[in-house]
Coordinates of C-alpha atoms in Angstrom, one line a residue:
X698 CA -47.1 74.7 -18.7
X699 CA -47.3 74.6 -22.6
X700 CA -45.1 76.3 -24.9
X701 CA -43.4 76.5 -28.4
X702 CA -40.1 77.9 -29.2
X703 CA -38.5 78.7 -32.5
X704 CA -34.7 78.8 -32.9
X705 CA -32.8 80.8 -35.5
X706 CA -29.1 81.1 -36.1
X707 CA -27.4 84.4 -35.6
X708 CA -25.3 83.4 -38.5
X709 CA -25.3 80.3 -40.7
X710 CA -22.7 79.9 -43.3
X711 CA -23.7 77.1 -45.3
X712 CA -27.3 75.9 -45.9
X713 CA -26.6 74.3 -49.3
X714 CA -27.3 70.8 -47.9
X715 CA -30.8 71.9 -46.8
X716 CA -31.6 73.9 -50.0
X717 CA -30.7 71.1 -52.4
X718 CA -34.2 69.8 -53.6
X719 CA -36.9 68.2 -51.4
X720 CA -36.9 66.3 -48.4
X721 CA -39.0 65.1 -45.4
X722 CA -40.4 67.2 -42.7
X723 CA -38.8 65.5 -39.6
X724 CA -40.4 65.4 -36.2
X725 CA -39.1 63.9 -32.9
X726 CA -41.4 63.1 -30.0
X727 CA -39.4 62.7 -26.8
X728 CA -41.0 60.1 -24.6
X729 CA -43.7 58.9 -26.8
X730 CA -44.5 56.2 -24.5
X731 CA -45.4 52.4 -24.8
X732 CA -48.9 53.4 -25.7
X733 CA -48.2 56.1 -28.3
X734 CA -50.7 58.1 -26.4
X735 CA -50.4 61.5 -28.4
X736 CA -51.0 59.7 -31.6
X737 CA -53.8 57.4 -30.3
X738 CA -56.0 60.6 -28.9
X739 CA -55.4 62.4 -32.0
X740 CA -53.0 65.2 -31.1
X741 CA -51.2 65.0 -34.4
X742 CA -54.4 64.9 -36.6
X743 CA -55.3 68.6 -37.2
X744 CA -51.6 69.7 -37.8
X745 CA -50.9 66.8 -40.2
X746 CA -54.0 67.4 -42.2
X747 CA -53.1 71.1 -42.7
X748 CA -49.5 70.5 -43.7
X749 CA -50.5 67.6 -46.0
X750 CA -53.3 69.6 -47.7
X751 CA -50.8 72.5 -48.5
X752 CA -47.8 70.3 -49.0
X753 CA -45.8 73.3 -47.5
X754 CA -43.7 73.3 -44.6
X755 CA -45.4 75.0 -41.6
X756 CA -42.0 76.2 -40.5
X757 CA -41.3 78.3 -43.6
X758 CA -38.3 76.1 -44.7
X759 CA -36.8 77.1 -47.9
X760 CA -37.8 73.7 -49.9
X761 CA -40.9 71.8 -50.4
X762 CA -41.5 68.8 -48.3
X763 CA -41.9 65.2 -49.8
X764 CA -43.4 63.5 -46.7
X765 CA -43.6 63.7 -42.9
X766 CA -41.3 61.4 -40.9
X767 CA -42.3 61.1 -37.3
X768 CA -39.7 59.5 -34.9
X769 CA -40.6 58.5 -31.3
X770 CA -37.9 58.0 -28.7
X771 CA -38.4 56.2 -25.4
X772 CA -36.9 53.9 -22.8
X773 CA -40.2 51.8 -23.2
X774 CA -41.1 50.5 -26.7
X775 CA -44.6 50.0 -27.9
X776 CA -45.9 46.5 -28.7
X777 CA -46.1 45.8 -32.5
X778 CA -49.9 46.0 -32.6
X779 CA -49.8 49.4 -30.7
X780 CA -47.2 50.8 -33.1
X781 CA -49.1 49.4 -36.2
X782 CA -52.3 51.1 -34.9
X783 CA -50.6 54.5 -34.4
X784 CA -48.9 54.2 -37.8
X785 CA -52.4 53.6 -39.5
X786 CA -53.9 56.5 -37.6
X787 CA -51.2 58.9 -38.7
X788 CA -51.7 57.9 -42.4
X789 CA -55.5 58.5 -42.5
X790 CA -57.8 61.3 -41.8
X791 CA -61.7 61.5 -41.8
X792 CA -62.6 60.9 -45.4
X793 CA -59.5 59.1 -46.7
X794 CA -55.7 59.1 -46.7
X795 CA -53.5 62.1 -46.3
X796 CA -52.1 63.9 -49.3
X797 CA -48.6 63.5 -48.1
X798 CA -47.2 60.1 -46.8
X799 CA -46.7 60.0 -43.0
X800 CA -44.3 57.5 -41.4
X801 CA -43.7 56.5 -37.6
X802 CA -40.7 54.9 -36.2
X803 CA -40.2 54.3 -32.6
X804 CA -36.5 53.8 -31.2
X805 CA -35.3 52.9 -27.7
X806 CA -33.5 55.9 -26.4
X807 CA -33.0 58.2 -23.5
X808 CA -33.0 61.9 -24.1
X809 CA -30.3 62.2 -21.3
X810 CA -28.1 60.2 -23.6
X811 CA -27.1 61.2 -27.1
X812 CA -29.6 59.9 -29.7
X813 CA -28.3 58.4 -33.0
X814 CA -29.1 61.4 -35.1
X815 CA -26.8 64.3 -36.4
X816 CA -26.9 67.9 -35.1
X817 CA -30.0 69.9 -36.4
X818 CA -31.7 66.8 -37.9
X819 CA -35.3 67.5 -36.7
X820 CA -37.4 70.4 -37.8
X821 CA -39.9 70.0 -34.9
X822 CA -39.3 68.3 -31.3
X823 CA -42.2 67.7 -28.9
X824 CA -42.4 66.2 -25.4
X825 CA -45.2 65.8 -23.0
X826 CA -44.7 65.2 -19.2
X827 CA -41.2 64.1 -19.9
X828 CA -38.8 66.7 -18.6
X829 CA -40.4 66.4 -15.1
X830 CA -39.1 63.0 -14.9
X831 CA -35.7 63.0 -16.6
X832 CA -32.6 62.5 -14.2
X833 CA -31.0 65.7 -15.6
X834 CA -33.1 68.4 -17.2
X835 CA -29.9 70.4 -18.3
X836 CA -28.6 67.2 -20.2
X837 CA -31.9 66.4 -21.7
X838 CA -32.4 70.1 -22.9
X839 CA -29.0 70.3 -24.3
X840 CA -29.6 67.1 -26.4
X841 CA -33.0 68.6 -27.6
X842 CA -31.2 71.8 -28.6
X843 CA -28.4 69.7 -30.4
X844 CA -31.1 67.8 -32.4
X845 CA -33.3 70.8 -33.3
X846 CA -32.8 72.4 -36.7
X847 CA -31.3 75.9 -35.8
X848 CA -32.9 77.2 -39.1
X849 CA -36.4 77.9 -37.6
X850 CA -36.9 74.5 -35.9
X851 CA -39.7 74.4 -33.2
X852 CA -39.7 72.9 -29.9
X853 CA -43.1 72.4 -28.2
X854 CA -43.9 70.8 -24.8
X855 CA -46.7 70.4 -22.0
X856 CA -44.9 69.8 -18.7
X857 CA -45.4 69.8 -15.0
X858 CA -43.9 73.0 -13.6
X859 CA -43.4 74.7 -10.3
X860 CA -46.4 77.0 -9.2
X861 CA -45.4 80.6 -9.5
X862 CA -46.1 83.1 -6.7
X863 CA -44.8 86.4 -8.1
X864 CA -47.5 88.6 -6.6
X865 CA -49.7 88.9 -3.6
X866 CA -52.7 87.6 -5.4
X867 CA -51.0 84.4 -6.6
X868 CA -49.6 83.9 -3.1
X869 CA -53.1 84.1 -1.6
X870 CA -54.5 81.8 -4.3
X871 CA -51.7 79.4 -4.8
X872 CA -49.6 79.1 -1.6
X873 CA -51.2 75.9 -0.5
X874 CA -50.7 74.4 -4.0
X875 CA -46.9 75.2 -3.7
X876 CA -46.8 73.6 -0.2
X877 CA -48.4 70.5 -1.7
X878 CA -45.9 70.4 -4.6
X879 CA -42.9 70.7 -2.4
X880 CA -44.2 68.4 0.5
X881 CA -45.5 65.7 -1.9
X882 CA -42.6 66.0 -4.5
X883 CA -40.3 63.2 -2.8
X884 CA -43.4 60.8 -2.6
X885 CA -44.3 61.6 -6.3
X886 CA -40.7 60.9 -7.4
X887 CA -40.7 57.5 -5.6
X888 CA -44.1 56.2 -6.9
X889 CA -44.2 58.0 -10.4
X890 CA -40.9 57.1 -12.2
X891 CA -39.1 60.2 -10.9
X892 CA -41.7 62.8 -11.8
X893 CA -41.0 66.1 -10.0
X894 CA -43.9 68.3 -9.0
X895 CA -41.8 71.4 -8.5
X896 CA -39.3 71.9 -11.2
X897 CA -38.9 75.4 -13.0
X898 CA -39.0 73.6 -16.3
X899 CA -40.1 76.6 -18.4
X900 CA -37.3 78.7 -17.0
X901 CA -34.9 75.8 -17.7
X902 CA -36.0 75.6 -21.3
X903 CA -35.7 79.4 -21.9
X904 CA -32.2 79.4 -20.4
X905 CA -31.1 76.6 -22.6
X906 CA -32.4 78.2 -25.7
X907 CA -31.1 81.8 -24.9
X908 CA -27.4 81.8 -26.1
X909 CA -25.0 83.6 -28.3
X910 CA -25.3 80.9 -30.8
X911 CA -29.0 81.1 -31.4
X912 CA -31.7 83.6 -31.4
X913 CA -35.0 81.9 -30.0
X914 CA -38.4 83.3 -30.1
X915 CA -41.2 82.4 -27.8
X916 CA -44.1 81.6 -30.1
X917 CA -46.7 80.7 -27.5
X918 CA -47.0 80.1 -23.6
X919 CA -49.7 79.1 -21.4
X920 CA -49.8 78.1 -17.7
X921 CA -52.7 76.3 -16.4
X922 CA -54.1 74.4 -13.4
X923 CA -55.6 70.9 -13.5
X924 CA -57.7 71.0 -10.5
X925 CA -58.6 67.3 -10.6
X926 CA -55.0 66.4 -9.8
X927 CA -55.4 68.0 -6.4

């Protein structure tokens, strides 16, 4: 499943620190990996080019941005040459350098622990195939929520999720897939770093971001099957 969520406060008394002047657009990638794969395959390229060209925040923040700071967090750090290549890729585009500086830093950290950043520090948080493997989804999602800017911050993810069998058509088409997920789940956890095949991750995310403190909006959602995996 892939999705993006936007969080806004029901009431925010003091935005003076955010409104005072210009600052970077801050992005956190949870579980960036030792290969910095999302950077290496170019998944940031289009978005960075658009933001850099306009020099305006895509999140409609009430101030101009000076640069883009991307921080990756993972329990496995990339080697220096991998990190350098990723940094070089982020700072250039076809035809030359980006109009806005882009930096990449990778820190050692587990999203089920408290990362060393203040509440609401990041304007955007992403993760890919991370929440299927964490020891506690609830703890991880609460930490993501803590770190996300409550003033229209965006959380995006691509994750393994449990197959849904909500109607007869889905049960006819996907019941064997659900059986595979449930049957192979213990083996998958043992051989694939605790990866779960049958977690209701999308529901857990919506539950975490649906509270009296924040009013979250689902911007985009898609469920899809990767047939080659089966």
